[in-house]
């Protein structure tokens, strides 16, 4: 039964398909967010150019959803999946089921296209089938989106939107704490990506605080661990100190969490406890003061797009210092043998 | 042995680069020839030419997202691996590739 095997294969790799969609979605959000933020500068001016910026921004912030659906479908059914995915994505958006609707729509339409294309037909029709198959899959999934799974998803999206918008500063602080745990726990791995995807997904609901929170703590782990090596160099090996010296600048410029990995790799548990603490602290502060970011960018470009730059720098520094102090404290009460580690490094 | 490596990660910022660098080092150590293509959301596309792919004995696809241009690899020996596993175990991945090559 290849049918069952294919089905199992597709749904076993659901994470891969979803990540592919997100991967193609991010650049759209980036362009849209960039122009949208630039347009804010000229909001009191009548010059047409600001209108153009605003339009580009709105296009980007609107169509990232169908692009994601299109490429989730592409990941499942290859090139024939793109068009049905795109259409189903827009349909989901227009019927208010938004990001979630587009995600499920993309998965289902990719799956349907893949399966419909597999149908064996007489040779003479087979060649045209490639053109007709996506029409069928679109039809099936469009019904599903509009009449079956759409309405409950639309309700769910409205509920999430209302909840996010009515959180208030305490609620946002709690949200920041939860996101901080996810962001600090695995240095840009699946958990971090889950929370950053959540933050970009809710941009579809015009909620920008989660992205602000994510952006505030994204550099906390690498900066915190670097700073820690300057506070108490004795607790670190030569290679670690050298890496820290060169990497903090890179962190500020490029701004992603993965840079911390070499510093944490040799002592993963203590470092992770410290980075979670730092990220939670930053997340709570950023959430409490309603830090918003409209563009999913990293590094230097980020600095210009926060609605409250002071909150950003404040929350970042508190989080970084928390991480640095706690990791040094944890290392100082441990029996980590630096001399032996350095010997090992030399032998490599 | 000639290797063509394709790495792909979510944003195209960190993992794809890290895997590429690690694998390149390991390949040089074992005296294999290697050409690399990195993919991902924000990546400047550096594509391997069809000739480079045809020449390669083994193609390693290290991915966290589906790669673009799968049809270029038709009929080649392809080793598909999770990019995180590559980062954790570079040597093991290279062993697997060599084994695939020796299978004839």
JSON list of N, CA, C and O in Angstrom, two decimals, chain A residues 197-238:
[
{"chain": "A", "resi": 197, "resn": "UNK", "atom": "N", "xyz": [8.41, 31.71, 15.75]},
{"chain": "A", "resi": 197, "resn": "UNK", "atom": "CA", "xyz": [7.38, 31.52, 14.74]},
{"chain": "A", "resi": 197, "resn": "UNK", "atom": "C", "xyz": [6.04, 32.02, 15.25]},
{"chain": "A", "resi": 197, "resn": "UNK", "atom": "O", "xyz": [5.29, 32.67, 14.53]},
{"chain": "A", "resi": 198, "resn": "UNK", "atom": "N", "xyz": [5.76, 31.72, 16.53]},
{"chain": "A", "resi": 198, "resn": "UNK", "atom": "CA", "xyz": [4.54, 32.24, 17.14]},
{"chain": "A", "resi": 198, "resn": "UNK", "atom": "C", "xyz": [4.52, 33.77, 17.05]},
{"chain": "A", "resi": 198, "resn": "UNK", "atom": "O", "xyz": [3.52, 34.37, 16.66]},
{"chain": "A", "resi": 199, "resn": "UNK", "atom": "N", "xyz": [5.65, 34.39, 17.36]},
{"chain": "A", "resi": 199, "resn": "UNK", "atom": "CA", "xyz": [5.72, 35.85, 17.35]},
{"chain": "A", "resi": 199, "resn": "UNK", "atom": "C", "xyz": [5.45, 36.42, 15.97]},
{"chain": "A", "resi": 199, "resn": "UNK", "atom": "O", "xyz": [4.77, 37.44, 15.83]},
{"chain": "A", "resi": 200, "resn": "UNK", "atom": "N", "xyz": [5.97, 35.76, 14.92]},
{"chain": "A", "resi": 200, "resn": "UNK", "atom": "CA", "xyz": [5.70, 36.28, 13.58]},
{"chain": "A", "resi": 200, "resn": "UNK", "atom": "C", "xyz": [4.28, 35.94, 13.14]},
{"chain": "A", "resi": 200, "resn": "UNK", "atom": "O", "xyz": [3.65, 36.71, 12.44]},
{"chain": "A", "resi": 201, "resn": "UNK", "atom": "N", "xyz": [3.77, 34.78, 13.58]},
{"chain": "A", "resi": 201, "resn": "UNK", "atom": "CA", "xyz": [2.42, 34.38, 13.17]},
{"chain": "A", "resi": 201, "resn": "UNK", "atom": "C", "xyz": [1.37, 35.36, 13.67]},
{"chain": "A", "resi": 201, "resn": "UNK", "atom": "O", "xyz": [0.44, 35.69, 12.94]},
{"chain": "A", "resi": 202, "resn": "UNK", "atom": "N", "xyz": [1.53, 35.85, 14.90]},
{"chain": "A", "resi": 202, "resn": "UNK", "atom": "CA", "xyz": [0.50, 36.74, 15.43]},
{"chain": "A", "resi": 202, "resn": "UNK", "atom": "C", "xyz": [0.58, 38.14, 14.83]},
{"chain": "A", "resi": 202, "resn": "UNK", "atom": "O", "xyz": [-0.27, 38.97, 15.10]},
{"chain": "A", "resi": 203, "resn": "UNK", "atom": "N", "xyz": [1.58, 38.39, 14.00]},
{"chain": "A", "resi": 203, "resn": "UNK", "atom": "CA", "xyz": [1.60, 39.67, 13.28]},
{"chain": "A", "resi": 203, "resn": "UNK", "atom": "C", "xyz": [0.39, 39.75, 12.36]},
{"chain": "A", "resi": 203, "resn": "UNK", "atom": "O", "xyz": [-0.07, 40.83, 12.02]},
{"chain": "A", "resi": 204, "resn": "UNK", "atom": "N", "xyz": [-0.11, 38.60, 11.96]},
{"chain": "A", "resi": 204, "resn": "UNK", "atom": "CA", "xyz": [-1.32, 38.55, 11.14]},
{"chain": "A", "resi": 204, "resn": "UNK", "atom": "C", "xyz": [-2.52, 39.09, 11.91]},
{"chain": "A", "resi": 204, "resn": "UNK", "atom": "O", "xyz": [-3.50, 39.51, 11.33]},
{"chain": "A", "resi": 205, "resn": "UNK", "atom": "N", "xyz": [-2.44, 39.07, 13.24]},
{"chain": "A", "resi": 205, "resn": "UNK", "atom": "CA", "xyz": [-3.54, 39.57, 14.08]},
{"chain": "A", "resi": 205, "resn": "UNK", "atom": "C", "xyz": [-3.26, 40.99, 14.54]},
{"chain": "A", "resi": 205, "resn": "UNK", "atom": "O", "xyz": [-3.89, 41.48, 15.45]},
{"chain": "A", "resi": 206, "resn": "UNK", "atom": "N", "xyz": [-2.26, 41.63, 13.92]},
{"chain": "A", "resi": 206, "resn": "UNK", "atom": "CA", "xyz": [-1.86, 42.99, 14.30]},
{"chain": "A", "resi": 206, "resn": "UNK", "atom": "C", "xyz": [-1.40, 43.07, 15.74]},
{"chain": "A", "resi": 206, "resn": "UNK", "atom": "O", "xyz": [-1.64, 44.04, 16.45]},
{"chain": "A", "resi": 207, "resn": "UNK", "atom": "N", "xyz": [-0.76, 42.00, 16.21]},
{"chain": "A", "resi": 207, "resn": "UNK", "atom": "CA", "xyz": [-0.22, 42.00, 17.55]},
{"chain": "A", "resi": 207, "resn": "UNK", "atom": "C", "xyz": [1.30, 41.96, 17.43]},
{"chain": "A", "resi": 207, "resn": "UNK", "atom": "O", "xyz": [1.86, 41.00, 16.93]},
{"chain": "A", "resi": 208, "resn": "UNK", "atom": "N", "xyz": [1.96, 43.04, 17.89]},
{"chain": "A", "resi": 208, "resn": "UNK", "atom": "CA", "xyz": [3.40, 43.14, 17.63]},
{"chain": "A", "resi": 208, "resn": "UNK", "atom": "C", "xyz": [4.25, 43.01, 18.89]},
{"chain": "A", "resi": 208, "resn": "UNK", "atom": "O", "xyz": [5.46, 43.05, 18.83]},
{"chain": "A", "resi": 209, "resn": "UNK", "atom": "N", "xyz": [3.59, 42.88, 20.05]},
{"chain": "A", "resi": 209, "resn": "UNK", "atom": "CA", "xyz": [4.36, 42.77, 21.29]},
{"chain": "A", "resi": 209, "resn": "UNK", "atom": "C", "xyz": [5.17, 41.46, 21.34]},
{"chain": "A", "resi": 209, "resn": "UNK", "atom": "O", "xyz": [6.35, 41.49, 21.71]},
{"chain": "A", "resi": 210, "resn": "UNK", "atom": "N", "xyz": [4.58, 40.31, 20.95]},
{"chain": "A", "resi": 210, "resn": "UNK", "atom": "CA", "xyz": [5.40, 39.09, 20.99]},
{"chain": "A", "resi": 210, "resn": "UNK", "atom": "C", "xyz": [6.68, 39.20, 20.19]},
{"chain": "A", "resi": 210, "resn": "UNK", "atom": "O", "xyz": [7.73, 38.73, 20.63]},
{"chain": "A", "resi": 211, "resn": "UNK", "atom": "N", "xyz": [6.63, 39.86, 19.03]},
{"chain": "A", "resi": 211, "resn": "UNK", "atom": "CA", "xyz": [7.85, 40.01, 18.25]},
{"chain": "A", "resi": 211, "resn": "UNK", "atom": "C", "xyz": [8.84, 40.92, 18.98]},
{"chain": "A", "resi": 211, "resn": "UNK", "atom": "O", "xyz": [10.05, 40.68, 18.96]},
{"chain": "A", "resi": 212, "resn": "UNK", "atom": "N", "xyz": [8.32, 41.95, 19.63]},
{"chain": "A", "resi": 212, "resn": "UNK", "atom": "CA", "xyz": [9.18, 42.83, 20.43]},
{"chain": "A", "resi": 212, "resn": "UNK", "atom": "C", "xyz": [9.89, 42.04, 21.52]},
{"chain": "A", "resi": 212, "resn": "UNK", "atom": "O", "xyz": [11.10, 42.19, 21.73]},
{"chain": "A", "resi": 213, "resn": "UNK", "atom": "N", "xyz": [9.13, 41.16, 22.19]},
{"chain": "A", "resi": 213, "resn": "UNK", "atom": "CA", "xyz": [9.72, 40.35, 23.27]},
{"chain": "A", "resi": 213, "resn": "UNK", "atom": "C", "xyz": [10.81, 39.45, 22.72]},
{"chain": "A", "resi": 213, "resn": "UNK", "atom": "O", "xyz": [11.93, 39.40, 23.23]},
{"chain": "A", "resi": 214, "resn": "UNK", "atom": "N", "xyz": [10.48, 38.73, 21.64]},
{"chain": "A", "resi": 214, "resn": "UNK", "atom": "CA", "xyz": [11.47, 37.83, 21.03]},
{"chain": "A", "resi": 214, "resn": "UNK", "atom": "C", "xyz": [12.74, 38.58, 20.66]},
{"chain": "A", "resi": 214, "resn": "UNK", "atom": "O", "xyz": [13.85, 38.14, 20.95]},
{"chain": "A", "resi": 215, "resn": "UNK", "atom": "N", "xyz": [12.56, 39.72, 20.00]},
{"chain": "A", "resi": 215, "resn": "UNK", "atom": "CA", "xyz": [13.70, 40.47, 19.51]},
{"chain": "A", "resi": 215, "resn": "UNK", "atom": "C", "xyz": [14.54, 40.99, 20.68]},
{"chain": "A", "resi": 215, "resn": "UNK", "atom": "O", "xyz": [15.76, 41.12, 20.57]},
{"chain": "A", "resi": 216, "resn": "UNK", "atom": "N", "xyz": [13.87, 41.29, 21.81]},
{"chain": "A", "resi": 216, "resn": "UNK", "atom": "CA", "xyz": [14.62, 41.81, 22.95]},
{"chain": "A", "resi": 216, "resn": "UNK", "atom": "C", "xyz": [15.58, 40.76, 23.51]},
{"chain": "A", "resi": 216, "resn": "UNK", "atom": "O", "xyz": [16.71, 41.07, 23.85]},
{"chain": "A", "resi": 217, "resn": "UNK", "atom": "N", "xyz": [15.12, 39.50, 23.59]},
{"chain": "A", "resi": 217, "resn": "UNK", "atom": "CA", "xyz": [16.01, 38.54, 24.25]},
{"chain": "A", "resi": 217, "resn": "UNK", "atom": "C", "xyz": [16.81, 37.67, 23.28]},
{"chain": "A", "resi": 217, "resn": "UNK", "atom": "O", "xyz": [17.56, 36.81, 23.73]},
{"chain": "A", "resi": 218, "resn": "UNK", "atom": "N", "xyz": [16.68, 37.90, 21.98]},
{"chain": "A", "resi": 218, "resn": "UNK", "atom": "CA", "xyz": [17.37, 36.99, 21.06]},
{"chain": "A", "resi": 218, "resn": "UNK", "atom": "C", "xyz": [18.89, 37.01, 21.26]},
{"chain": "A", "resi": 218, "resn": "UNK", "atom": "O", "xyz": [19.56, 36.00, 21.12]},
{"chain": "A", "resi": 219, "resn": "UNK", "atom": "N", "xyz": [19.46, 38.15, 21.65]},
{"chain": "A", "resi": 219, "resn": "UNK", "atom": "CA", "xyz": [20.91, 38.19, 21.82]},
{"chain": "A", "resi": 219, "resn": "UNK", "atom": "C", "xyz": [21.34, 38.02, 23.28]},
{"chain": "A", "resi": 219, "resn": "UNK", "atom": "O", "xyz": [22.52, 38.12, 23.58]},
{"chain": "A", "resi": 220, "resn": "UNK", "atom": "N", "xyz": [20.38, 37.79, 24.18]},
{"chain": "A", "resi": 220, "resn": "UNK", "atom": "CA", "xyz": [20.76, 37.66, 25.59]},
{"chain": "A", "resi": 220, "resn": "UNK", "atom": "C", "xyz": [21.71, 36.49, 25.84]},
{"chain": "A", "resi": 220, "resn": "UNK", "atom": "O", "xyz": [22.75, 36.67, 26.49]},
{"chain": "A", "resi": 221, "resn": "UNK", "atom": "N", "xyz": [21.41, 35.27, 25.33]},
{"chain": "A", "resi": 221, "resn": "UNK", "atom": "CA", "xyz": [22.35, 34.17, 25.62]},
{"chain": "A", "resi": 221, "resn": "UNK", "atom": "C", "xyz": [23.78, 34.42, 25.15]},
{"chain": "A", "resi": 221, "resn": "UNK", "atom": "O", "xyz": [24.71, 34.32, 25.97]},
{"chain": "A", "resi": 222, "resn": "UNK", "atom": "N", "xyz": [24.04, 34.79, 23.88]},
{"chain": "A", "resi": 222, "resn": "UNK", "atom": "CA", "xyz": [25.44, 35.00, 23.51]},
{"chain": "A", "resi": 222, "resn": "UNK", "atom": "C", "xyz": [26.09, 36.17, 24.24]},
{"chain": "A", "resi": 222, "resn": "UNK", "atom": "O", "xyz": [27.22, 36.04, 24.73]},
{"chain": "A", "resi": 223, "resn": "UNK", "atom": "N", "xyz": [25.39, 37.30, 24.35]},
{"chain": "A", "resi": 223, "resn": "UNK", "atom": "CA", "xyz": [26.00, 38.45, 25.03]},
{"chain": "A", "resi": 223, "resn": "UNK", "atom": "C", "xyz": [26.25, 38.14, 26.50]},
{"chain": "A", "resi": 223, "resn": "UNK", "atom": "O", "xyz": [27.30, 38.50, 27.05]},
{"chain": "A", "resi": 224, "resn": "UNK", "atom": "N", "xyz": [25.28, 37.48, 27.14]},
{"chain": "A", "resi": 224, "resn": "UNK", "atom": "CA", "xyz": [25.43, 37.15, 28.55]},
{"chain": "A", "resi": 224, "resn": "UNK", "atom": "C", "xyz": [26.63, 36.26, 28.79]},
{"chain": "A", "resi": 224, "resn": "UNK", "atom": "O", "xyz": [27.45, 36.50, 29.69]},
{"chain": "A", "resi": 225, "resn": "UNK", "atom": "N", "xyz": [26.76, 35.22, 27.97]},
{"chain": "A", "resi": 225, "resn": "UNK", "atom": "CA", "xyz": [27.88, 34.28, 28.16]},
{"chain": "A", "resi": 225, "resn": "UNK", "atom": "C", "xyz": [29.21, 34.94, 27.84]},
{"chain": "A", "resi": 225, "resn": "UNK", "atom": "O", "xyz": [30.23, 34.64, 28.47]},
{"chain": "A", "resi": 226, "resn": "UNK", "atom": "N", "xyz": [29.22, 35.85, 26.85]},
{"chain": "A", "resi": 226, "resn": "UNK", "atom": "CA", "xyz": [30.46, 36.58, 26.55]},
{"chain": "A", "resi": 226, "resn": "UNK", "atom": "C", "xyz": [30.86, 37.46, 27.73]},
{"chain": "A", "resi": 226, "resn": "UNK", "atom": "O", "xyz": [32.01, 37.45, 28.17]},
{"chain": "A", "resi": 227, "resn": "UNK", "atom": "N", "xyz": [29.88, 38.22, 28.23]},
{"chain": "A", "resi": 227, "resn": "UNK", "atom": "CA", "xyz": [30.15, 39.13, 29.34]},
{"chain": "A", "resi": 227, "resn": "UNK", "atom": "C", "xyz": [30.68, 38.36, 30.55]},
{"chain": "A", "resi": 227, "resn": "UNK", "atom": "O", "xyz": [31.59, 38.81, 31.25]},
{"chain": "A", "resi": 228, "resn": "UNK", "atom": "N", "xyz": [30.12, 37.17, 30.77]},
{"chain": "A", "resi": 228, "resn": "UNK", "atom": "CA", "xyz": [30.54, 36.35, 31.90]},
{"chain": "A", "resi": 228, "resn": "UNK", "atom": "C", "xyz": [32.04, 36.05, 31.84]},
{"chain": "A", "resi": 228, "resn": "UNK", "atom": "O", "xyz": [32.72, 36.08, 32.86]},
{"chain": "A", "resi": 229, "resn": "UNK", "atom": "N", "xyz": [32.56, 35.81, 30.62]},
{"chain": "A", "resi": 229, "resn": "UNK", "atom": "CA", "xyz": [33.99, 35.50, 30.53]},
{"chain": "A", "resi": 229, "resn": "UNK", "atom": "C", "xyz": [34.85, 36.71, 30.86]},
{"chain": "A", "resi": 229, "resn": "UNK", "atom": "O", "xyz": [35.99, 36.57, 31.27]},
{"chain": "A", "resi": 230, "resn": "UNK", "atom": "N", "xyz": [34.31, 37.92, 30.66]},
{"chain": "A", "resi": 230, "resn": "UNK", "atom": "CA", "xyz": [35.09, 39.12, 31.02]},
{"chain": "A", "resi": 230, "resn": "UNK", "atom": "C", "xyz": [35.07, 39.35, 32.52]},
{"chain": "A", "resi": 230, "resn": "UNK", "atom": "O", "xyz": [36.03, 39.83, 33.09]},
{"chain": "A", "resi": 231, "resn": "UNK", "atom": "N", "xyz": [33.93, 39.01, 33.17]},
{"chain": "A", "resi": 231, "resn": "UNK", "atom": "CA", "xyz": [33.82, 39.20, 34.62]},
{"chain": "A", "resi": 231, "resn": "UNK", "atom": "C", "xyz": [34.81, 38.31, 35.36]},
{"chain": "A", "resi": 231, "resn": "UNK", "atom": "O", "xyz": [35.52, 38.75, 36.24]},
{"chain": "A", "resi": 232, "resn": "UNK", "atom": "N", "xyz": [34.80, 37.01, 35.02]},
{"chain": "A", "resi": 232, "resn": "UNK", "atom": "CA", "xyz": [35.66, 36.07, 35.75]},
{"chain": "A", "resi": 232, "resn": "UNK", "atom": "C", "xyz": [36.37, 35.16, 34.77]},
{"chain": "A", "resi": 232, "resn": "UNK", "atom": "O", "xyz": [35.98, 34.00, 34.59]},
{"chain": "A", "resi": 233, "resn": "UNK", "atom": "N", "xyz": [37.41, 35.64, 34.12]},
{"chain": "A", "resi": 233, "resn": "UNK", "atom": "CA", "xyz": [38.10, 34.85, 33.09]},
{"chain": "A", "resi": 233, "resn": "UNK", "atom": "C", "xyz": [38.59, 33.51, 33.62]},
{"chain": "A", "resi": 233, "resn": "UNK", "atom": "O", "xyz": [38.73, 32.56, 32.86]},
{"chain": "A", "resi": 234, "resn": "UNK", "atom": "N", "xyz": [38.86, 33.46, 34.95]},
{"chain": "A", "resi": 234, "resn": "UNK", "atom": "CA", "xyz": [39.43, 32.23, 35.52]},
{"chain": "A", "resi": 234, "resn": "UNK", "atom": "C", "xyz": [38.52, 31.02, 35.32]},
{"chain": "A", "resi": 234, "resn": "UNK", "atom": "O", "xyz": [38.98, 29.88, 35.33]},
{"chain": "A", "resi": 235, "resn": "UNK", "atom": "N", "xyz": [37.24, 31.27, 35.19]},
{"chain": "A", "resi": 235, "resn": "UNK", "atom": "CA", "xyz": [36.29, 30.16, 35.09]},
{"chain": "A", "resi": 235, "resn": "UNK", "atom": "C", "xyz": [36.21, 29.59, 33.68]},
{"chain": "A", "resi": 235, "resn": "UNK", "atom": "O", "xyz": [35.45, 28.68, 33.43]},
{"chain": "A", "resi": 236, "resn": "UNK", "atom": "N", "xyz": [37.00, 30.16, 32.76]},
{"chain": "A", "resi": 236, "resn": "UNK", "atom": "CA", "xyz": [36.84, 29.75, 31.36]},
{"chain": "A", "resi": 236, "resn": "UNK", "atom": "C", "xyz": [38.16, 29.30, 30.75]},
{"chain": "A", "resi": 236, "resn": "UNK", "atom": "O", "xyz": [39.22, 29.75, 31.16]},
{"chain": "A", "resi": 237, "resn": "UNK", "atom": "N", "xyz": [38.04, 28.44, 29.74]},
{"chain": "A", "resi": 237, "resn": "UNK", "atom": "CA", "xyz": [39.26, 27.97, 29.08]},
{"chain": "A", "resi": 237, "resn": "UNK", "atom": "C", "xyz": [39.72, 29.03, 28.07]},
{"chain": "A", "resi": 237, "resn": "UNK", "atom": "O", "xyz": [38.99, 29.95, 27.74]},
{"chain": "A", "resi": 238, "resn": "UNK", "atom": "N", "xyz": [40.94, 28.85, 27.62]},
{"chain": "A", "resi": 238, "resn": "UNK", "atom": "CA", "xyz": [41.54, 29.81, 26.69]},
{"chain": "A", "resi": 238, "resn": "UNK", "atom": "C", "xyz": [40.69, 29.99, 25.44]},
{"chain": "A", "resi": 238, "resn": "UNK", "atom": "O", "xyz": [40.41, 31.10, 24.99]}
]
